[in-house]
Amino acid sequence: MSTPGLGAWLPRRRLKHPDKTALIFGDDRRLSYADLATAVERAAAVFADHGVVRGDRVAYLGENSPEFLVTLFGAAHLGAVFVPVNTRLAAPEIAHVLADSGARVLVHDPSFTDRVTAAVSTAPVAHVLSTGASARDGEPGLARLLDRAVTAPPPEDVGLDDPAALVYTSGTTGRAKGAVLTHGNLTWVSMNTIIDYDLVSSDVSLMISPLFHVASLGMGALPALLKGATVVLENGFEAGRALDLIERHGVTVVSGVPTTYQLMADHPEWSRTDVSSLRTLTCGGSAVPPRIREAYEARGLSFTQGYGMTETSPGATSLSAAMTRAKAGSVGLPHFFTDVRVVGEDGMPAPARTVGEIQVRGPNVFAGYHGQPEATTAAFALDGWFRSGDLGYLDEDGYLYIADRLKDLIISGGENIYPAEVEGLILGIPGITGVAVIGIPDEKWGEVPIALVTVAEGVSVDTESVRAELTGQIARYKIPKTVTVVDDLPRTASGKVRKADLRARLLSAP
């Protein structure tokens, strides 16, 4: 086990803590570290029998399950590259991921058979394996193949710079690009998480967000397994079920987005659930609205928040629970082994509280975009810092604040409007549960901001009431010209609003 790659993690954990529970799935399935390591070695043997060698891509399509992690580590064992596929994709989008990545093997949950069948009709995948006992065509599935598997070869001796995963971005501005994450990227982001969130081996981490998203994987499951903690896997989110699992298993760590935390706090069982075991609540996707924060603080719980993206594996900064109020609105300080700076249009570091582009440097920053050298070059500054495409500023203490995405910047009458600033104020209005501020064309001003909001049941809001709330808090040109109540806002797996979808919907409306 001389390799520093992910393929050696579980054999080492089996050596140190063979009987410790690694995974809990459903109501009756538990895998010790010895069980998990053995399953991974059998998966590696199965993949090797299907011709997978170092550098090949092994894709997985399915909700959270032990098979997801068995496939990931089985691929890593052989030096192959794991490709998690977003379960929300349509068949043509799945086909794009498979074709673009060059996946040799696709492992999928049986519930996705119809989409897989349609996708592989246009994508050259050599082998398709269902996680069940058999596939639709009667061929043995992964479960049966694992039972029959022979001993796998030793873990491939990969380096930290070798690719471990190919994770496709959400594609909100075009076709998804595959971000190449190395063994080093995933190791260092795990180390950052362990250090900055004080993860310990006695932790019990509840994964209610999908593992195909890099936040759940890189800052949830992987650091927990590296540390020897226990991971409780859920293949979907239901607030009452999540509360039951917290109490039943003594969960100490939960990773989620504001919506999941709000749904738990609004559930009838919230006040009756024993949440005394919880000590770390991480929240990504967007800032925690004050009313949600206060609901948890009333029960002695605080959030850690952060900032990152697929290309940073994903963590770039974190805000400790202790600083939530003192640095309200901030996404925190750079992770322990990561550097963050803000630069102006001249490429030089910007003064404190001056908005500029956020750039990141560190061993967690990705290697580049698969098969897209020009996009990779454009993603990095000349001195090697990754260009996030996000706008923000650092305060005098080095805490980062997000202004907005460069692509979401609204320019109205020559004035810059950063939607995140406006959205934060609108979310503070009682009864509003979600908001997206976008720019629409205007003959006079070029663009004007409008707001789309979701509201709690029984709540009524209109343009004038929202504008009245904002008047005096921000400049008039920043206040949305119209406010429209919608049933829901389209979101990515990480909880971010798909503003491109909203713009397309509005522009296509009669």
Short mmCIF file of C-alpha atoms in Angstrom, two decimals:
data_model
loop_
_atom_site.label_atom_id
_atom_site.label_comp_id
_atom_site.label_asym_id
_atom_site.label_seq_id
_atom_site.Cartn_x
_atom_site.Cartn_y
_atom_site.Cartn_z
CA MET A 1 0.00 0.00 0.00
CA SER A 2 2.69 2.49 -0.98
CA THR A 3 0.21 4.56 -3.01
CA PRO A 4 -0.93 7.89 -1.55
CA GLY A 5 -4.13 7.66 -3.62
CA LEU A 6 -7.73 7.04 -2.54
CA GLY A 7 -7.39 3.36 -3.39
CA ALA A 8 -5.33 2.77 -0.23
CA TRP A 9 -7.70 4.52 2.18
CA LEU A 10 -10.01 1.62 2.99
CA PRO A 11 -7.34 -1.11 3.24
CA ARG A 12 -5.60 1.12 5.78
CA ARG A 13 -8.86 1.76 7.65
CA ARG A 14 -9.54 -1.99 7.72
CA LEU A 15 -6.12 -2.52 9.25
CA LYS A 16 -6.71 0.09 11.95
CA HIS A 17 -10.42 -0.27 12.73
CA PRO A 18 -11.88 -3.36 11.00
CA ASP A 19 -15.01 -3.60 13.16
CA LYS A 20 -15.87 0.11 13.27
CA THR A 21 -19.11 0.96 11.43
CA ALA A 22 -18.28 2.81 8.23
CA LEU A 23 -21.71 3.08 6.59
CA ILE A 24 -25.34 2.93 7.70
CA PHE A 25 -27.88 2.73 4.88
CA GLY A 26 -31.62 2.34 5.22
CA ASP A 27 -33.05 0.73 8.32
CA ASP A 28 -31.03 -2.46 8.41
CA ARG A 29 -27.85 -2.25 6.36
CA ARG A 30 -24.52 -1.62 8.08
CA LEU A 31 -21.02 -2.05 6.71
CA SER A 32 -17.92 -2.11 8.88
CA TYR A 33 -14.65 -0.78 7.51
CA ALA A 34 -13.63 -4.40 6.90
CA ASP A 35 -16.89 -5.03 5.00
CA LEU A 36 -16.48 -1.89 2.93
CA ALA A 37 -12.83 -2.58 2.08
CA THR A 38 -13.70 -6.13 0.98
CA ALA A 39 -16.60 -4.90 -1.19
CA VAL A 40 -14.29 -2.34 -2.81
CA GLU A 41 -11.67 -4.98 -3.62
CA ARG A 42 -14.34 -7.19 -5.16
CA ALA A 43 -15.62 -4.25 -7.22
CA ALA A 44 -12.07 -3.61 -8.44
CA ALA A 45 -11.86 -7.27 -9.49
CA VAL A 46 -15.19 -6.96 -11.35
CA PHE A 47 -14.08 -3.81 -13.15
CA ALA A 48 -10.74 -5.39 -14.03
CA ASP A 49 -12.63 -8.36 -15.51
CA HIS A 50 -14.48 -5.85 -17.68
CA GLY A 51 -11.22 -4.46 -19.01
CA VAL A 52 -10.83 -1.41 -16.79
CA VAL A 53 -7.21 -0.34 -16.42
CA ARG A 54 -5.43 2.70 -15.06
CA GLY A 55 -6.80 5.91 -16.57
CA ASP A 56 -10.11 4.41 -17.75
CA ARG A 57 -13.33 6.10 -16.64
CA VAL A 58 -15.97 4.36 -14.52
CA ALA A 59 -19.29 6.22 -14.26
CA TYR A 60 -22.01 5.89 -11.66
CA LEU A 61 -25.67 6.95 -11.91
CA GLY A 62 -27.75 6.56 -8.78
CA GLU A 63 -28.84 8.12 -5.52
CA ASN A 64 -26.78 7.84 -2.34
CA SER A 65 -25.99 4.21 -1.52
CA PRO A 66 -23.06 2.03 -0.47
CA GLU A 67 -22.69 1.07 -4.15
CA PHE A 68 -21.83 4.67 -5.01
CA LEU A 69 -18.82 4.59 -2.69
CA VAL A 70 -17.91 1.00 -3.58
CA THR A 71 -17.76 2.04 -7.25
CA LEU A 72 -15.71 5.15 -6.48
CA PHE A 73 -13.11 3.35 -4.38
CA GLY A 74 -13.15 0.30 -6.67
CA ALA A 75 -12.22 2.54 -9.58
CA ALA A 76 -9.55 4.28 -7.49
CA HIS A 77 -8.12 0.87 -6.53
CA LEU A 78 -7.32 0.30 -10.22
CA GLY A 79 -6.12 3.85 -10.88
CA ALA A 80 -9.26 4.46 -12.93
CA VAL A 81 -11.21 7.74 -12.86
CA PHE A 82 -14.63 7.93 -11.21
CA VAL A 83 -17.41 9.86 -12.99
CA PRO A 84 -20.45 10.63 -10.80
CA VAL A 85 -23.51 11.40 -12.93
CA ASN A 86 -26.17 13.83 -11.74
CA THR A 87 -29.40 11.86 -11.26
CA ARG A 88 -31.46 14.87 -12.34
CA LEU A 89 -30.10 14.83 -15.87
CA ALA A 90 -32.22 13.84 -18.83
CA ALA A 91 -31.06 11.03 -21.12
CA PRO A 92 -29.35 13.36 -23.67
CA GLU A 93 -27.45 15.08 -20.86
CA ILE A 94 -26.39 11.72 -19.42
CA ALA A 95 -25.24 10.72 -22.90
CA HIS A 96 -23.12 13.89 -23.08
CA VAL A 97 -21.39 13.08 -19.78
CA LEU A 98 -20.73 9.49 -20.82
CA ALA A 99 -19.46 10.42 -24.27
CA ASP A 100 -17.41 13.41 -23.15
CA SER A 101 -15.77 11.49 -20.32
CA GLY A 102 -15.18 8.41 -22.46
CA ALA A 103 -16.62 6.15 -19.75
CA ARG A 104 -15.78 2.48 -20.29
CA VAL A 105 -18.15 1.20 -17.60
CA LEU A 106 -21.41 2.64 -16.31
CA VAL A 107 -22.81 1.38 -13.01
CA HIS A 108 -26.40 2.43 -12.35
CA ASP A 109 -29.28 1.94 -9.99
CA PRO A 110 -32.09 -0.13 -11.59
CA SER A 111 -34.52 2.78 -11.23
CA PHE A 112 -32.56 4.64 -13.93
CA THR A 113 -32.67 1.82 -16.49
CA ASP A 114 -34.92 3.64 -18.96
CA ARG A 115 -32.74 6.76 -19.02
CA VAL A 116 -29.59 4.65 -19.22
CA THR A 117 -30.98 2.67 -22.15
CA ALA A 118 -31.73 5.89 -24.03
CA ALA A 119 -28.39 7.47 -23.12
CA VAL A 120 -26.12 4.57 -24.08
CA SER A 121 -27.82 4.30 -27.46
CA THR A 122 -25.77 7.35 -28.46
CA ALA A 123 -22.83 7.11 -26.02
CA PRO A 124 -20.04 4.53 -26.53
CA VAL A 125 -20.02 2.69 -23.18
CA ALA A 126 -18.45 -0.78 -23.33
CA HIS A 127 -20.21 -2.21 -20.25
CA VAL A 128 -23.37 -1.24 -18.37
CA LEU A 129 -23.88 -2.80 -14.92
CA SER A 130 -27.00 -2.55 -12.81
CA THR A 131 -26.42 -2.48 -9.06
CA GLY A 132 -29.11 -5.11 -8.60
CA ALA A 133 -28.73 -8.88 -8.91
CA SER A 134 -29.45 -8.78 -12.63
CA ALA A 135 -30.01 -6.33 -15.43
CA ARG A 136 -33.07 -6.04 -17.69
CA ASP A 137 -31.47 -8.31 -20.28
CA GLY A 138 -30.87 -11.06 -17.72
CA GLU A 139 -27.14 -10.41 -17.44
CA PRO A 140 -25.80 -10.55 -13.86
CA GLY A 141 -25.82 -7.25 -12.04
CA LEU A 142 -23.14 -5.79 -9.81
CA ALA A 143 -24.51 -7.44 -6.66
CA ARG A 144 -24.18 -10.93 -8.16
CA LEU A 145 -20.81 -10.13 -9.72
CA LEU A 146 -19.46 -8.97 -6.36
CA ASP A 147 -20.47 -12.28 -4.80
CA ARG A 148 -18.56 -14.15 -7.52
CA ALA A 149 -15.53 -11.84 -7.62
CA VAL A 150 -12.03 -13.17 -7.13
CA THR A 151 -9.20 -11.36 -5.34
CA ALA A 152 -8.34 -7.98 -6.79
CA PRO A 153 -4.82 -6.86 -7.63
CA PRO A 154 -3.07 -4.57 -5.09
CA PRO A 155 -4.07 -0.88 -5.25
CA GLU A 156 -2.53 0.85 -8.24
CA ASP A 157 0.41 3.03 -7.24
CA VAL A 158 -0.96 6.41 -8.29
CA GLY A 159 0.40 9.82 -7.35
CA LEU A 160 -1.44 12.75 -5.84
CA ASP A 161 -1.36 14.51 -9.22
CA ASP A 162 -3.12 11.63 -11.00
CA PRO A 163 -6.82 12.08 -11.81
CA ALA A 164 -9.25 10.47 -9.37
CA ALA A 165 -12.62 11.87 -10.45
CA LEU A 166 -14.19 13.69 -13.37
CA VAL A 167 -16.99 15.83 -11.96
CA TYR A 168 -19.26 17.67 -14.36
CA THR A 169 -20.24 21.22 -13.54
CA SER A 170 -23.92 22.07 -13.32
CA GLY A 171 -23.81 23.65 -16.76
CA THR A 172 -25.95 26.68 -15.93
CA THR A 173 -24.22 28.67 -18.68
CA GLY A 174 -23.92 25.97 -21.33
CA ARG A 175 -22.97 22.32 -21.76
CA ALA A 176 -21.47 20.82 -18.64
CA LYS A 177 -17.68 20.66 -18.45
CA GLY A 178 -15.80 17.87 -16.71
CA ALA A 179 -13.58 19.15 -13.91
CA VAL A 180 -10.59 16.86 -13.36
CA LEU A 181 -10.11 16.31 -9.63
CA THR A 182 -6.91 14.56 -8.65
CA HIS A 183 -6.20 12.20 -5.75
CA GLY A 184 -4.41 15.15 -4.17
CA ASN A 185 -7.38 17.48 -4.65
CA LEU A 186 -9.74 15.09 -2.84
CA THR A 187 -7.19 14.28 -0.15
CA TRP A 188 -6.42 17.91 0.63
CA VAL A 189 -10.06 19.05 0.62
CA SER A 190 -10.73 16.21 3.06
CA MET A 191 -7.86 17.40 5.24
CA ASN A 192 -9.19 20.98 5.11
CA THR A 193 -12.59 19.71 6.23
CA ILE A 194 -11.16 17.61 9.05
CA ILE A 195 -9.11 20.53 10.34
CA ASP A 196 -11.56 23.41 9.94
CA TYR A 197 -14.66 21.49 11.07
CA ASP A 198 -12.87 19.56 13.83
CA LEU A 199 -13.98 16.20 12.45
CA VAL A 200 -13.19 13.27 14.76
CA SER A 201 -13.44 9.48 14.39
CA SER A 202 -16.40 9.31 16.78
CA ASP A 203 -18.48 11.57 14.53
CA VAL A 204 -21.65 10.29 12.85
CA SER A 205 -22.22 12.19 9.62
CA LEU A 206 -25.67 12.29 8.00
CA MET A 207 -25.54 12.64 4.22
CA ILE A 208 -28.91 13.95 3.02
CA SER A 209 -27.49 15.73 -0.05
CA PRO A 210 -26.57 13.75 -3.18
CA LEU A 211 -23.04 12.38 -3.33
CA PHE A 212 -22.82 13.09 -7.05
CA HIS A 213 -22.42 16.70 -5.99
CA VAL A 214 -18.84 17.44 -5.04
CA ALA A 215 -19.75 19.25 -1.81
CA SER A 216 -21.36 16.13 -0.33
CA LEU A 217 -18.55 13.96 -1.60
CA GLY A 218 -15.46 16.09 -1.02
CA MET A 219 -16.55 17.70 2.25
CA GLY A 220 -18.97 15.08 3.55
CA ALA A 221 -18.40 11.39 2.89
CA LEU A 222 -14.70 11.39 1.99
CA PRO A 223 -13.33 13.28 5.02
CA ALA A 224 -15.52 11.18 7.32
CA LEU A 225 -14.15 7.95 5.86
CA LEU A 226 -10.60 9.26 5.87
CA LYS A 227 -10.97 10.05 9.57
CA GLY A 228 -12.63 6.72 10.35
CA ALA A 229 -16.02 8.19 11.28
CA THR A 230 -19.46 6.74 10.48
CA VAL A 231 -21.49 7.90 7.48
CA VAL A 232 -25.29 7.61 7.49
CA LEU A 233 -26.38 7.55 3.84
CA GLU A 234 -29.84 8.63 2.73
CA ASN A 235 -30.94 8.18 -0.89
CA GLY A 236 -33.25 11.17 -0.68
CA PHE A 237 -34.38 13.89 1.71
CA GLU A 238 -37.54 13.92 3.80
CA ALA A 239 -37.51 16.21 6.80
CA GLY A 240 -39.24 13.88 9.24
CA ARG A 241 -37.01 10.97 8.25
CA ALA A 242 -33.89 13.12 8.68
CA LEU A 243 -34.97 14.15 12.17
CA ASP A 244 -35.61 10.50 13.07
CA LEU A 245 -32.13 9.50 11.88
CA ILE A 246 -30.49 12.28 13.88
CA GLU A 247 -32.10 11.02 17.08
CA ARG A 248 -31.78 7.30 16.32
CA HIS A 249 -28.09 7.29 15.38
CA GLY A 250 -26.84 10.16 17.52
CA VAL A 251 -25.84 12.14 14.42
CA THR A 252 -23.18 14.76 15.13
CA VAL A 253 -22.64 16.27 11.65
CA VAL A 254 -25.21 17.28 9.03
CA SER A 255 -24.42 18.79 5.63
CA GLY A 256 -27.25 20.55 3.82
CA VAL A 257 -28.58 23.66 2.11
CA PRO A 258 -30.90 26.32 3.60
CA THR A 259 -34.01 24.66 2.21
CA THR A 260 -33.32 21.33 3.93
CA TYR A 261 -32.67 23.03 7.25
CA GLN A 262 -35.82 25.11 6.91
CA LEU A 263 -37.94 22.04 6.14
CA MET A 264 -36.60 20.29 9.22
CA ALA A 265 -37.27 23.30 11.44
CA ASP A 266 -40.81 23.59 10.04
CA HIS A 267 -41.60 19.89 10.57
CA PRO A 268 -44.05 18.99 13.38
CA GLU A 269 -41.43 16.68 14.92
CA TRP A 270 -38.78 19.41 15.17
CA SER A 271 -39.55 20.46 18.72
CA ARG A 272 -39.91 16.84 19.89
CA THR A 273 -36.71 15.49 18.32
CA ASP A 274 -33.63 15.04 20.48
CA VAL A 275 -30.95 17.01 18.62
CA SER A 276 -28.51 17.18 21.52
CA SER A 277 -25.95 15.03 19.66
CA LEU A 278 -25.54 17.61 16.88
CA ARG A 279 -22.43 19.75 16.99
CA THR A 280 -21.67 20.65 13.34
CA LEU A 281 -24.20 21.94 10.81
CA THR A 282 -22.63 22.86 7.49
CA CYS A 283 -24.58 24.86 4.95
CA GLY A 284 -23.75 25.55 1.33
CA GLY A 285 -25.47 26.77 -1.80
CA SER A 286 -26.46 30.14 -0.32
CA ALA A 287 -26.39 32.04 2.96
CA VAL A 288 -28.52 30.89 5.87
CA PRO A 289 -31.47 33.30 6.21
CA PRO A 290 -31.74 34.89 9.68
CA ARG A 291 -35.05 33.19 10.55
CA ILE A 292 -33.55 29.73 9.95
CA ARG A 293 -30.41 30.58 11.89
CA GLU A 294 -32.53 31.81 14.79
CA ALA A 295 -34.68 28.65 14.79
CA TYR A 296 -31.57 26.53 15.25
CA GLU A 297 -29.91 28.89 17.71
CA ALA A 298 -33.03 28.61 19.86
CA ARG A 299 -32.11 24.95 20.26
CA GLY A 300 -28.45 25.64 20.94
CA LEU A 301 -27.27 24.93 17.39
CA SER A 302 -25.14 27.06 15.09
CA PHE A 303 -24.16 26.83 11.43
CA THR A 304 -20.82 26.77 9.70
CA GLN A 305 -21.02 28.27 6.24
CA GLY A 306 -18.60 28.41 3.39
CA TYR A 307 -17.82 29.12 -0.21
CA GLY A 308 -16.49 26.98 -3.00
CA MET A 309 -17.18 25.34 -6.33
CA THR A 310 -16.56 22.13 -8.23
CA GLU A 311 -13.18 23.39 -9.37
CA THR A 312 -11.96 23.76 -5.77
CA SER A 313 -13.13 20.27 -4.78
CA PRO A 314 -15.21 22.27 -3.55
CA GLY A 315 -14.16 24.08 -0.35
CA ALA A 316 -12.38 27.42 -0.56
CA THR A 317 -13.49 29.19 2.65
CA SER A 318 -15.37 28.42 5.85
CA LEU A 319 -17.02 30.57 8.49
CA SER A 320 -16.94 29.02 11.94
CA ALA A 321 -20.10 28.87 14.00
CA ALA A 322 -18.46 31.12 16.58
CA MET A 323 -18.15 33.93 14.01
CA THR A 324 -21.63 33.62 12.47
CA ARG A 325 -22.93 36.78 14.13
CA ALA A 326 -19.69 38.76 14.35
CA LYS A 327 -19.11 38.28 10.62
CA ALA A 328 -22.73 38.11 9.46
CA GLY A 329 -22.90 37.88 5.67
CA SER A 330 -19.36 36.54 5.33
CA VAL A 331 -18.43 33.11 3.95
CA GLY A 332 -15.39 33.04 6.17
CA LEU A 333 -11.65 32.61 5.99
CA PRO A 334 -9.69 30.46 3.53
CA HIS A 335 -9.49 26.78 4.43
CA PHE A 336 -6.31 25.75 6.20
CA PHE A 337 -4.36 24.65 3.10
CA THR A 338 -5.99 27.12 0.71
CA ASP A 339 -5.36 30.74 -0.24
CA VAL A 340 -7.97 33.24 -1.45
CA ARG A 341 -7.48 36.69 -2.89
CA VAL A 342 -9.62 39.38 -4.56
CA VAL A 343 -8.21 41.19 -7.58
CA GLY A 344 -9.26 44.27 -9.47
CA GLU A 345 -9.55 44.70 -13.24
CA ASP A 346 -5.78 45.27 -13.37
CA GLY A 347 -5.16 41.80 -11.92
CA MET A 348 -3.67 43.24 -8.73
CA PRO A 349 -4.94 42.47 -5.20
CA ALA A 350 -7.80 44.82 -4.35
CA PRO A 351 -7.87 46.91 -1.14
CA ALA A 352 -10.07 45.75 1.72
CA ARG A 353 -13.82 46.08 1.05
CA THR A 354 -13.24 46.68 -2.66
CA VAL A 355 -15.23 44.36 -4.93
CA GLY A 356 -13.22 42.32 -7.40
CA GLU A 357 -12.87 38.81 -8.77
CA ILE A 358 -12.32 36.04 -6.20
CA GLN A 359 -9.34 33.83 -7.00
CA VAL A 360 -8.22 30.64 -5.27
CA ARG A 361 -4.91 28.79 -4.95
CA GLY A 362 -4.09 25.55 -3.18
CA PRO A 363 -3.71 21.78 -3.51
CA ASN A 364 -7.51 21.42 -3.66
CA VAL A 365 -7.76 23.39 -6.93
CA PHE A 366 -8.58 21.16 -9.87
CA ALA A 367 -6.23 20.14 -12.65
CA GLY A 368 -8.35 21.54 -15.48
CA TYR A 369 -11.32 20.80 -17.73
CA HIS A 370 -11.31 17.41 -19.44
CA GLY A 371 -10.53 17.76 -23.14
CA GLN A 372 -10.81 21.57 -23.07
CA PRO A 373 -7.32 23.11 -22.94
CA GLU A 374 -8.53 26.56 -23.94
CA ALA A 375 -11.15 26.65 -21.18
CA THR A 376 -8.52 25.41 -18.73
CA THR A 377 -6.09 28.15 -19.70
CA ALA A 378 -8.81 30.79 -19.41
CA ALA A 379 -9.72 29.54 -15.92
CA PHE A 380 -6.33 30.48 -14.47
CA ALA A 381 -4.58 33.82 -14.05
CA LEU A 382 -1.08 34.13 -15.46
CA ASP A 383 0.43 33.51 -12.02
CA GLY A 384 -1.53 30.29 -11.53
CA TRP A 385 -4.47 31.38 -9.36
CA PHE A 386 -7.87 29.91 -10.30
CA ARG A 387 -10.30 32.54 -11.54
CA SER A 388 -13.64 31.76 -9.90
CA GLY A 389 -15.75 34.13 -11.97
CA ASP A 390 -17.31 35.31 -8.70
CA LEU A 391 -17.27 38.84 -7.33
CA GLY A 392 -16.55 39.61 -3.71
CA TYR A 393 -14.38 41.47 -1.27
CA LEU A 394 -12.20 40.82 1.78
CA ASP A 395 -12.63 42.80 4.96
CA GLU A 396 -9.77 44.07 7.09
CA ASP A 397 -9.55 40.72 8.90
CA GLY A 398 -9.35 38.66 5.72
CA TYR A 399 -12.98 37.42 5.80
CA LEU A 400 -14.54 36.94 2.38
CA TYR A 401 -17.91 38.38 1.35
CA ILE A 402 -19.64 37.40 -1.88
CA ALA A 403 -20.97 40.15 -4.12
CA ASP A 404 -22.12 38.03 -7.07
CA ARG A 405 -21.31 36.03 -10.13
CA LEU A 406 -19.71 38.03 -12.93
CA LYS A 407 -22.32 36.59 -15.30
CA ASP A 408 -25.14 37.66 -12.97
CA LEU A 409 -23.98 41.26 -12.71
CA ILE A 410 -26.75 43.68 -13.74
CA ILE A 411 -25.68 46.94 -15.36
CA SER A 412 -28.51 49.47 -15.25
CA GLY A 413 -27.90 52.93 -16.58
CA GLY A 414 -24.16 52.40 -16.18
CA GLU A 415 -24.52 51.38 -12.54
CA ASN A 416 -23.47 47.91 -11.35
CA ILE A 417 -26.06 45.93 -9.39
CA TYR A 418 -24.96 42.81 -7.54
CA PRO A 419 -28.12 40.66 -7.15
CA ALA A 420 -26.83 38.81 -4.07
CA GLU A 421 -26.90 42.04 -2.10
CA VAL A 422 -30.55 42.68 -3.02
CA GLU A 423 -31.53 39.05 -2.50
CA GLY A 424 -30.11 39.06 1.01
CA LEU A 425 -32.33 41.98 1.97
CA ILE A 426 -35.44 40.50 0.37
CA LEU A 427 -34.89 37.21 2.22
CA GLY A 428 -35.08 39.20 5.44
CA ILE A 429 -38.70 40.15 4.72
CA PRO A 430 -41.06 37.95 6.77
CA GLY A 431 -42.88 35.35 4.72
CA ILE A 432 -40.47 35.26 1.79
CA THR A 433 -38.80 31.84 1.55
CA GLY A 434 -36.75 32.18 -1.65
CA VAL A 435 -35.68 34.85 -4.10
CA ALA A 436 -33.86 35.37 -7.38
CA VAL A 437 -33.03 38.83 -8.68
CA ILE A 438 -32.19 38.95 -12.38
CA GLY A 439 -31.78 41.61 -15.03
CA ILE A 440 -34.14 41.99 -17.96
CA PRO A 441 -33.68 44.19 -21.05
CA ASP A 442 -34.93 47.78 -20.81
CA GLU A 443 -34.93 50.34 -23.61
CA LYS A 444 -34.02 53.23 -21.32
CA TRP A 445 -31.63 51.71 -18.83
CA GLY A 446 -30.22 48.76 -20.76
CA GLU A 447 -31.24 46.42 -17.94
CA VAL A 448 -33.44 46.68 -14.89
CA PRO A 449 -33.63 44.29 -11.94
CA ILE A 450 -36.72 42.22 -11.20
CA ALA A 451 -37.34 39.74 -8.38
CA LEU A 452 -39.00 36.34 -8.40
CA VAL A 453 -39.93 35.13 -4.92
CA THR A 454 -41.46 32.14 -3.19
CA VAL A 455 -43.54 32.73 -0.07
CA ALA A 456 -44.78 30.75 2.91
CA GLU A 457 -48.31 29.40 2.89
CA GLY A 458 -50.88 32.09 3.58
CA VAL A 459 -48.46 34.96 3.01
CA SER A 460 -49.22 37.69 0.48
CA VAL A 461 -46.57 40.01 -0.95
CA ASP A 462 -46.55 42.36 -3.90
CA THR A 463 -44.19 44.70 -5.71
CA GLU A 464 -45.06 47.77 -3.67
CA SER A 465 -44.68 46.10 -0.28
CA VAL A 466 -41.25 44.72 -1.19
CA ARG A 467 -40.10 47.99 -2.68
CA ALA A 468 -41.26 49.81 0.44
CA GLU A 469 -39.21 47.44 2.62
CA LEU A 470 -36.09 48.04 0.55
CA THR A 471 -36.45 51.81 0.26
CA GLY A 472 -33.78 53.45 2.33
CA GLN A 473 -31.72 50.29 2.67
CA ILE A 474 -30.18 50.33 -0.81
CA ALA A 475 -29.95 52.78 -3.71
CA ARG A 476 -33.16 53.15 -5.68
CA TYR A 477 -31.63 51.80 -8.88
CA LYS A 478 -30.97 48.50 -7.07
CA ILE A 479 -34.59 48.00 -6.02
CA PRO A 480 -36.43 45.53 -8.28
CA LYS A 481 -38.92 47.17 -10.63
CA THR A 482 -41.32 44.26 -10.24
CA VAL A 483 -41.75 41.44 -7.75
CA THR A 484 -43.48 38.26 -8.91
CA VAL A 485 -44.55 35.38 -6.66
CA VAL A 486 -43.74 31.97 -8.18
CA ASP A 487 -44.43 28.42 -7.01
CA ASP A 488 -40.76 27.44 -7.03
CA LEU A 489 -37.31 28.48 -8.20
CA PRO A 490 -35.28 26.05 -10.35
CA ARG A 491 -32.13 25.00 -8.52
CA THR A 492 -28.97 23.01 -9.12
CA ALA A 493 -28.09 20.01 -6.95
CA SER A 494 -26.08 22.34 -4.71
CA GLY A 495 -29.11 24.54 -4.03
CA LYS A 496 -28.11 27.44 -6.28
CA VAL A 497 -30.88 29.06 -8.30
CA ARG A 498 -30.62 28.39 -12.02
CA LYS A 499 -30.84 32.01 -13.13
CA ALA A 500 -30.13 31.10 -16.75
CA ASP A 501 -33.32 29.00 -16.72
CA LEU A 502 -35.29 31.89 -15.27
CA ARG A 503 -33.99 34.32 -17.88
CA ALA A 504 -34.80 31.88 -20.68
CA ARG A 505 -38.31 31.37 -19.28
CA LEU A 506 -38.98 35.09 -19.04
CA LEU A 507 -37.58 35.91 -22.48
CA SER A 508 -39.64 33.16 -24.12
CA ALA A 509 -42.88 34.21 -22.41
CA PRO A 510 -45.43 35.84 -24.76
#
